[in-house]
Amino acid sequence: MSPYRALRPLKGIFFVEHKMADEDILIHQALEDQRDMTAVEDFAFKHDFKQLPSGESSYKQLIPKTTPGPGQQYAFEVNLDQCTGCKACVTACHNENGLEEDETWRSVGLIHGVSADKPVMQHVTGACHHCLEPACMHGCPVKAYEKDPVTGVVKHLDDQCIGCQYCILKCPYDVPKYNKKKGIVHKCDMCIGRLKVDEAPACVRACPNEAIRITLIETAAVRQDPSAFVKIPQAPNSDYTLPTTRYLTRKKLAADMTSINAASFEPQHPHLPLVVMLVLTQLSVGAFFMEWLVNRAVEDSLRALLMPAHVFTALALGFLALAASIFHLGRPLYAFRAVLGLKTSWLSREILAFGVFAFLAFVYAAHTRQVLAKPSLQGDILAGSVVAVGVFAVFASIMVYRDTHRVLWDTPMTTFKFFMTTAILGTATVMAVSLNACAGYSPGYFIYTVQAVGVPLAGMVMALTSMKIIVEVLLFSHVRDSRMTALKKSMMLMSGPLRVWTAQRFIYGIAGGIVMPVLFLALHVYWTPVWTLAWVSLMAAMTVAAEFMERYLFFRAVIPLKMPH
Amino acid sequence: MKQLNEFIYQKSGPLTDELALAPSALGILPQRLLPDSAAPMVCGFCSTGCSLDVHLKDGIPVNLTPTKGCPVNTGEACPKGWEALAPLKAFDRATTPYMRKGHGRLEPVNWDAALRIFAGRFKDIQSRHGNDSVAFLSTGQIPTEEMAFLGALAKFGMGLVHGDGNTRQCMATSVVAYKQAFGFDAPPYTYQDFEESDCLVFIGANPCIAHPIMWQRVCRNKNKPELIVIDPRKTETAMAATRHYALKPKSDLVLLYGLAHILIKRNWIDEHYINAHTSGFEGFREHVESFTPFYVSAATSLSVFQIQELANLIHRGKRVSLWWTMGVNQGHEAVRTAQAIVNLALMTGNIGRPGTGANSITGQCNAMGSRLFSNTTNLLGGHDFGNLKHRRKIASLLNIDEARIPARNSLAYNQIIEQIALGKIKGLWIIATNPAHSWIGQQEFRHILKQLEFLVVQDMYHTTQTAQMADLILPAAGWGEKEGTMINSERRMGILRKVAKAPGQALADFAIFKLIAHYWGCGEMFKAWQTPEAVFHILKEISRGTPCDFTGIRDYAMIEAQGGIQWPFPQGQVPQENQRRLFSDGKFFTGDGKARFIFEAPRPVLEDVCNQYPFVLLTGRGTSAQWHTQTRTAKSALLRAMYPQDIYAEINPEDACGLGIRDGQWVYVSTRRAEIKVRALVMPSVAQGHIFVPMHYEAANHLTLPSFDPYSHQPSYKMAAARLAKAPYYYA
């Protein structure tokens, strides 16, 4: 592209002859003048900048005359017929609230379709809908959200936030915004600071066409007919959060209108710490369960060899998982606050459950020697409670995701995936650890372990993995759905921009979870112990890698709920 | 205990305080950014001319809100205005001059070296190929004082003959149309007319997106007006209108003549006004005789009923105003189309009264300043290079030798490019515009640009497509980093202030011109041109006695105090009305004081659709968050989030269905010039057989066809024959 051409050599005669100093002074002067800002003093106007200007605000007619009475709250009202899509509200929100360079709490989408044979297009401006049952608030593990009892405004407590971003996953309207620099979430508070002094919110005052206003609504009306609020084609159905924004229009907005973003959807944030946390916690729970199964089946001397290795591995990986989850937080120092939301938040419950699980697992590990020496009821209860709490914790993980109402994360799919991961990785890990643990002992032990532990577990890994992979492959049939469903989009993402990861997921899964166990079952009698060990270790590593990929795609291919964009 | 409590449950603290609000004279604002003073100034994007208050804290601009109580924007702004400070902070600002060195790379040099090379190269070229072998292309984006300096320096100082502005791409048609019809380039309206009209007809205009603050005025209209949009596309404005006439692209001239035909046939005309204040009507009456509703219906694909209905609406309106923008201006017979609009206003007496007029909505923030004072195709102040008296007047006012003023007009933009292609023009100086992106038939243009011996680009950014082709880049200060005045669409002058420090060694264009004058050896000639305000007074004198006389403006402070002042404002006038329109006395600026009916037979387009290229390609504004070639708007993270990142084409659902194209899919759009890949936006906004590609994406002008109006030489961006095919994969 460079249009380089060799320039003709110049002769000095074309230069105007001055004394060098002349130019230097001129250029210096020009640069000085450019930097000189003293003129600002002359033209910039000064007021008492600490006080509001006297005189009525011209936006008074756009906000209620009184504060909400009992049974009422503030709500946004948007007259769609007045909105032309200029998006001034978006920028005004940014400037008047002093937000980060790329941050704003309002956005404008566009839906289009055909109604009565005529093309209809409609811009839709949206911010927080200040729901009656805010999903963000209920999901928050640290109680960093408040619904003001008088105004109904859903307010975020910035200093209480630990930056877990669960509210972002929970909000069906994509309202809370993560601020990376501060490590916390921000969101629209309806400019309550302005409303308190009878000033209009930034977006209300910035709309050239007065399309946005604040009204008083009866909360009973919202509960009675939730569908009358945020009544926009393509907007997520949210009768569980009860949003309060009312959109008015004289136009007919057909239900089959589609939005610009209906077609262009992108891979989401991978949330790597969560990928690691989910996969390894599930591995750990599964390993404790399999340890319990295996060690009750084998004879005492072998158990003495296997159990410490099993328990130590499961415990170590469990702790690693919990450590990884800390990296997900914007403010990890305050992670301990995460149990405050126990009453409403599955995330709190998950965190607490894994906390208890880790504690019990640690106690169990510390008492391994005693348990081994003298099997007792207490030992069984301890082992049983580790597994029980672990299974409950995995269940809580499932609830954390299904509670977001995202289609890819619905209950059956997430339950299947998470428990299958638990089973597969628990089995593969215990198998690999078992063989490694007794490798240094007598060849007899090793051969016995291969037969008694390796063979059945390899069979289990193969069966479980086959099931999981078949179900996951079957989901791809949604690519051929005639409608652009969320599942179809997820599968299109996995077979499109994410195909590299998808391929890896299946290659590792099939190799480590099916082909390698089958070959192990068929050929292990011919193998040397070293070869067997290497094979089994690689097999376990591949299954773990496969599940990492599966979970990575779980986060990246999900279609978040949001207003039409 | 309290501390422990707070450690566990903290309802307030430093993070909460970060976003605390506090009252101030400018309203309730973020406490962190609370200003200690503020400077109102006119926005530097479009021609609406909104006033923006830049908030200053310790002398540094920290925030911005639209000026409340300003007669233009009454406290509102579009996203570009709200984000006007963001482009100044971009990482790719040119902070030093750059010169293309040995390996073809652009490398930083100091100002002295840059200016020596500038003068040396251009003088060398002139000495070998004549004075007119160097030309300049300027802009509608810099203040009037800088434009005048550039024009005077280039033509009177450096001896250049040819120079034109990017206003050729947007407003040249209106200039020619007004000049021929009214005797002067004079948009007659004031924004108040949006509120006072009872029937507003928008022809090829999309103010909802292109001029949102003007649309605000329409929304404030209390007369329950008829809002009529004539546009092939269902634009945002068409959606908000009461009626939309989706005519065939480039059939607007036929439609306008057809409307005149009906108005005359039914005697819905103002005979008295026509007789008293116009000339040429009889010829026009004869001319439109053949534009019967049936003929017009066939040509425009509107029904006879629709055409009659439209004529009826214009007839019924008591205060009909007709507004046009690029849909008209960027056409192959644009001048005659604009004049057909003028004719409608004249014959129905809809001019000179509140809420009426044949009104061209301008494009760029200072296109109107460029039209009067850029010294390109007009001699300063709307004078004529070919007129000896005018040359004498200017020479004596500027105190220069009359011989220094060229006696011939500059070539137009497209002709300058032709001359480069022919090897006649060898040196080019481009100021504050990005033609390597914006010029029609872009790739051919880039090819031609490479034939230059020396190309200088003066810009805020060293990364624009054009700057990347330059041999020399001169780093310029931008809006907010310098001062001057700009003239908006309703002829209102507004002030631009220096509130921010320019980065590195970037200099105001004004300062660059001053330095160039010195290095060229003509500094003496511009001795009086010390500051923008000094130049303002010179221009004031030039305007004396002309239709745009603004000798009554005392100084910048007066403009600021008034919230902008509309020309004309001759000496002695008292600032009373802040909304003034032209021609209320029925006197026009022609020799006999009468407006002219000008008309001509419609011509076919240069490239119509055919079997091979069955689609009409339309281009235009994408969103209100995008401006021109995006050199500035793309620098704001906030604005970037408001428009699709990938280039896209709006495609009608029927067409998409026929070709098996799904929404969001990648498709190929090709014309005889090029093939580009775009994302399909399957939307009923375009009619069947049409494709719309927004102009802000670089590839859009690979497709467009260099075709020009013969009078205004404005490029016809809105008509090319195209083909559509889907890419093999959804995610290509």
Coordinates of N, CA, C and O in Angstrom, one line a residue, chain B residues 466-541:
Chain B
T466 N -5.7 8.7 4.2 CA -5.0 9.7 3.3 C -3.6 10.0 3.9 O -2.6 10.1 3.1
A467 N -3.6 10.2 5.2 CA -2.3 10.6 5.8 C -1.3 9.4 5.6 O -0.1 9.7 5.4
Q468 N -1.7 8.2 5.5 CA -0.8 7.1 5.3 C -0.3 7.1 3.9 O 0.7 6.4 3.6
M469 N -0.9 7.8 3.0 CA -0.3 7.9 1.6 C 0.6 9.1 1.5 O 1.2 9.3 0.4
A470 N 0.7 10.0 2.5 CA 1.3 11.3 2.3 C 2.8 11.2 2.2 O 3.4 10.2 2.8
D471 N 3.5 12.2 1.7 CA 4.9 12.3 1.7 C 5.3 13.1 3.0 O 6.4 13.0 3.5
L472 N 4.4 14.0 3.4 CA 4.6 14.8 4.5 C 3.3 15.0 5.3 O 2.3 15.2 4.7
I473 N 3.4 14.8 6.6 CA 2.2 15.0 7.4 C 2.4 16.2 8.3 O 3.5 16.2 9.0
L474 N 1.5 17.1 8.4 CA 1.6 18.2 9.3 C 0.6 18.0 10.4 O -0.6 17.9 10.1
P475 N 1.1 18.0 11.6 CA 0.1 17.6 12.7 C -0.7 18.8 13.2 O -0.2 19.9 13.5
A476 N -2.0 18.7 13.1 CA -2.9 19.8 13.4 C -3.6 19.6 14.7 O -3.9 18.5 15.2
A477 N -3.8 20.8 15.4 CA -4.7 20.8 16.5 C -6.1 20.6 16.1 O -6.5 20.9 14.9
G478 N -7.0 20.2 17.0 CA -8.4 19.9 16.6 C -9.3 20.9 17.2 O -9.0 21.8 17.9
W479 N -10.6 20.5 17.0 CA -11.7 21.3 17.7 C -11.4 21.3 19.2 O -11.0 20.3 19.8
G480 N -11.6 22.5 19.8 CA -11.3 22.6 21.2 C -9.9 22.9 21.6 O -9.6 23.2 22.7
E481 N -9.0 22.9 20.5 CA -7.6 23.2 20.8 C -7.2 24.5 20.1 O -6.0 24.8 20.0
K482 N -8.2 25.2 19.5 CA -7.9 26.4 18.8 C -9.2 27.2 18.7 O -10.3 26.8 19.1
E483 N -9.1 28.5 18.2 CA -10.3 29.3 18.2 C -10.6 29.8 16.8 O -9.9 29.6 15.8
G484 N -11.8 30.3 16.7 CA -12.3 30.8 15.4 C -13.8 30.8 15.4 O -14.4 30.6 16.5
T485 N -14.4 31.0 14.3 CA -15.9 31.0 14.2 C -16.3 30.0 13.1 O -15.6 29.7 12.2
M486 N -17.5 29.5 13.3 CA -18.1 28.6 12.3 C -19.5 29.1 12.0 O -20.2 29.7 12.8
I487 N -20.0 28.8 10.8 CA -21.3 29.2 10.4 C -22.2 28.0 10.2 O -21.8 27.1 9.5
N488 N -23.3 27.9 10.9 CA -24.2 26.7 10.8 C -25.2 26.8 9.7 O -25.2 27.8 8.9
S489 N -26.0 25.9 9.7 CA -27.0 25.7 8.6 C -27.9 26.9 8.4 O -28.4 27.2 7.3
E490 N -28.3 27.5 9.5 CA -29.2 28.6 9.5 C -28.4 30.0 9.5 O -28.9 31.0 9.9
R491 N -27.2 29.9 9.0 CA -26.4 31.1 8.8 C -25.9 31.7 10.1 O -25.6 32.9 10.1
R492 N -25.9 30.9 11.1 CA -25.5 31.5 12.5 C -24.0 31.2 12.7 O -23.5 30.1 12.6
M493 N -23.4 32.3 13.1 CA -22.0 32.2 13.5 C -21.8 31.8 14.9 O -22.5 32.4 15.8
G494 N -21.0 30.8 15.2 CA -20.8 30.4 16.6 C -19.3 30.4 16.8 O -18.4 30.4 15.9
I495 N -18.9 30.4 18.1 CA -17.5 30.5 18.5 C -16.9 29.2 18.8 O -17.5 28.3 19.4
L496 N -15.7 29.0 18.4 CA -14.9 27.9 18.8 C -13.8 28.4 19.7 O -13.2 29.4 19.4
R497 N -13.6 27.6 20.8 CA -12.6 28.1 21.8 C -11.5 27.1 22.0 O -11.7 25.9 21.8
K498 N -10.3 27.6 22.4 CA -9.2 26.8 22.8 C -9.4 26.4 24.3 O -9.1 27.3 25.1
V499 N -9.7 25.2 24.6 CA -9.9 24.8 26.0 C -9.0 23.6 26.3 O -8.8 23.3 27.5
A500 N -8.4 23.0 25.3 CA -7.5 21.9 25.6 C -6.1 22.1 24.9 O -6.0 22.8 23.9
K501 N -5.1 21.6 25.6 CA -3.7 21.7 25.0 C -3.6 20.7 23.8 O -4.0 19.5 24.0
A502 N -3.1 21.1 22.7 CA -2.9 20.1 21.6 C -1.7 19.2 22.0 O -0.8 19.6 22.7
P503 N -1.8 18.0 21.6 CA -0.7 17.0 22.0 C 0.6 17.3 21.2 O 0.6 17.7 20.0
G504 N 1.7 17.1 21.9 CA 3.0 17.2 21.3 C 3.2 18.5 20.5 O 3.0 19.6 21.1
Q505 N 3.6 18.4 19.3 CA 3.9 19.6 18.5 C 2.8 20.0 17.6 O 3.0 20.8 16.6
A506 N 1.6 19.4 17.8 CA 0.5 19.7 16.9 C 0.2 21.2 17.0 O 0.3 21.8 18.1
L507 N -0.1 21.9 15.9 CA -0.4 23.3 15.9 C -1.8 23.5 15.3 O -2.2 22.8 14.4
A508 N -2.4 24.6 15.7 CA -3.7 25.0 15.0 C -3.4 25.2 13.6 O -2.3 25.7 13.2
D509 N -4.3 24.9 12.7 CA -4.1 25.1 11.3 C -3.8 26.5 11.0 O -2.9 26.8 10.1
F510 N -4.4 27.4 11.8 CA -4.1 28.8 11.6 C -2.6 29.1 11.8 O -1.9 29.8 11.0
A511 N -2.0 28.5 12.8 CA -0.6 28.7 13.1 C 0.3 28.1 12.0 O 1.3 28.6 11.6
I512 N -0.2 26.9 11.5 CA 0.6 26.3 10.4 C 0.6 27.2 9.2 O 1.6 27.3 8.5
F513 N -0.6 27.8 8.9 CA -0.6 28.6 7.7 C 0.3 29.8 7.9 O 1.0 30.3 6.9
K514 N 0.3 30.3 9.1 CA 1.2 31.5 9.3 C 2.7 31.1 9.1 O 3.4 31.8 8.5
L515 N 3.0 29.9 9.6 CA 4.4 29.5 9.4 C 4.7 29.2 7.9 O 5.8 29.6 7.4
I516 N 3.8 28.6 7.2 CA 4.0 28.3 5.8 C 4.2 29.7 5.1 O 5.0 29.8 4.2
A517 N 3.3 30.6 5.4 CA 3.5 32.0 4.8 C 4.9 32.5 4.9 O 5.5 32.9 4.0
H518 N 5.4 32.3 6.1 CA 6.8 32.8 6.3 C 7.8 31.9 5.5 O 8.7 32.5 4.8
Y519 N 7.7 30.6 5.6 CA 8.7 29.8 4.9 C 8.6 29.9 3.3 O 9.5 29.7 2.6
W520 N 7.4 30.3 2.9 CA 7.2 30.5 1.5 C 7.8 31.8 1.0 O 8.1 32.0 -0.1
G521 N 7.9 32.7 2.0 CA 8.4 34.0 1.7 C 7.3 35.1 1.5 O 7.6 36.1 0.9
C522 N 6.1 34.8 1.9 CA 5.0 35.8 1.7 C 4.5 36.2 3.0 O 3.3 36.5 3.1
G523 N 5.2 36.0 4.1 CA 4.8 36.4 5.4 C 4.3 37.8 5.5 O 3.4 38.2 6.2
E524 N 5.0 38.6 4.8 CA 4.7 40.1 4.8 C 3.2 40.3 4.4 O 2.5 41.2 5.0
M525 N 2.8 39.6 3.4 CA 1.4 39.8 2.9 C 0.4 39.5 4.0 O -0.7 40.0 4.0
F526 N 0.7 38.7 5.0 CA -0.2 38.3 6.0 C 0.1 38.9 7.4 O -0.2 38.3 8.4
K527 N 0.8 40.0 7.3 CA 1.2 40.7 8.5 C 0.0 41.0 9.4 O 0.1 40.8 10.6
A528 N -1.1 41.3 8.8 CA -2.3 41.7 9.6 C -3.1 40.4 10.1 O -4.0 40.5 10.9
W529 N -2.7 39.3 9.6 CA -3.4 38.0 9.9 C -2.8 37.4 11.1 O -2.4 36.2 11.1
Q530 N -2.7 38.1 12.2 CA -2.0 37.6 13.4 C -2.8 36.6 14.2 O -2.3 35.6 14.6
T531 N -4.1 36.9 14.4 CA -4.9 36.0 15.2 C -6.2 35.7 14.5 O -6.6 36.5 13.6
P532 N -6.9 34.6 14.8 CA -8.2 34.4 14.2 C -9.1 35.6 14.3 O -9.8 35.9 13.4
E533 N -9.1 36.2 15.5 CA -10.1 37.3 15.6 C -9.7 38.5 14.7 O -10.6 39.2 14.2
A534 N -8.4 38.7 14.5 CA -8.0 39.7 13.5 C -8.5 39.4 12.2 O -9.0 40.3 11.4
V535 N -8.4 38.1 11.8 CA -8.9 37.7 10.5 C -10.4 37.9 10.4 O -11.0 38.3 9.4
F536 N -11.1 37.6 11.5 CA -12.5 37.8 11.6 C -12.9 39.2 11.2 O -13.8 39.5 10.4
H537 N -12.1 40.2 11.7 CA -12.4 41.6 11.3 C -12.1 41.9 9.9 O -12.8 42.7 9.2
I538 N -11.1 41.2 9.3 CA -10.8 41.4 7.9 C -12.0 40.9 7.1 O -12.5 41.5 6.1
L539 N -12.5 39.7 7.5 CA -13.6 39.1 6.7 C -14.9 39.9 6.9 O -15.7 40.0 5.9
K540 N -15.0 40.5 8.0 CA -16.2 41.4 8.2 C -16.2 42.5 7.2 O -17.2 42.7 6.6
E541 N -15.0 43.1 7.0 CA -14.9 44.1 6.0 C -15.2 43.6 4.6 O -15.9 44.3 3.8

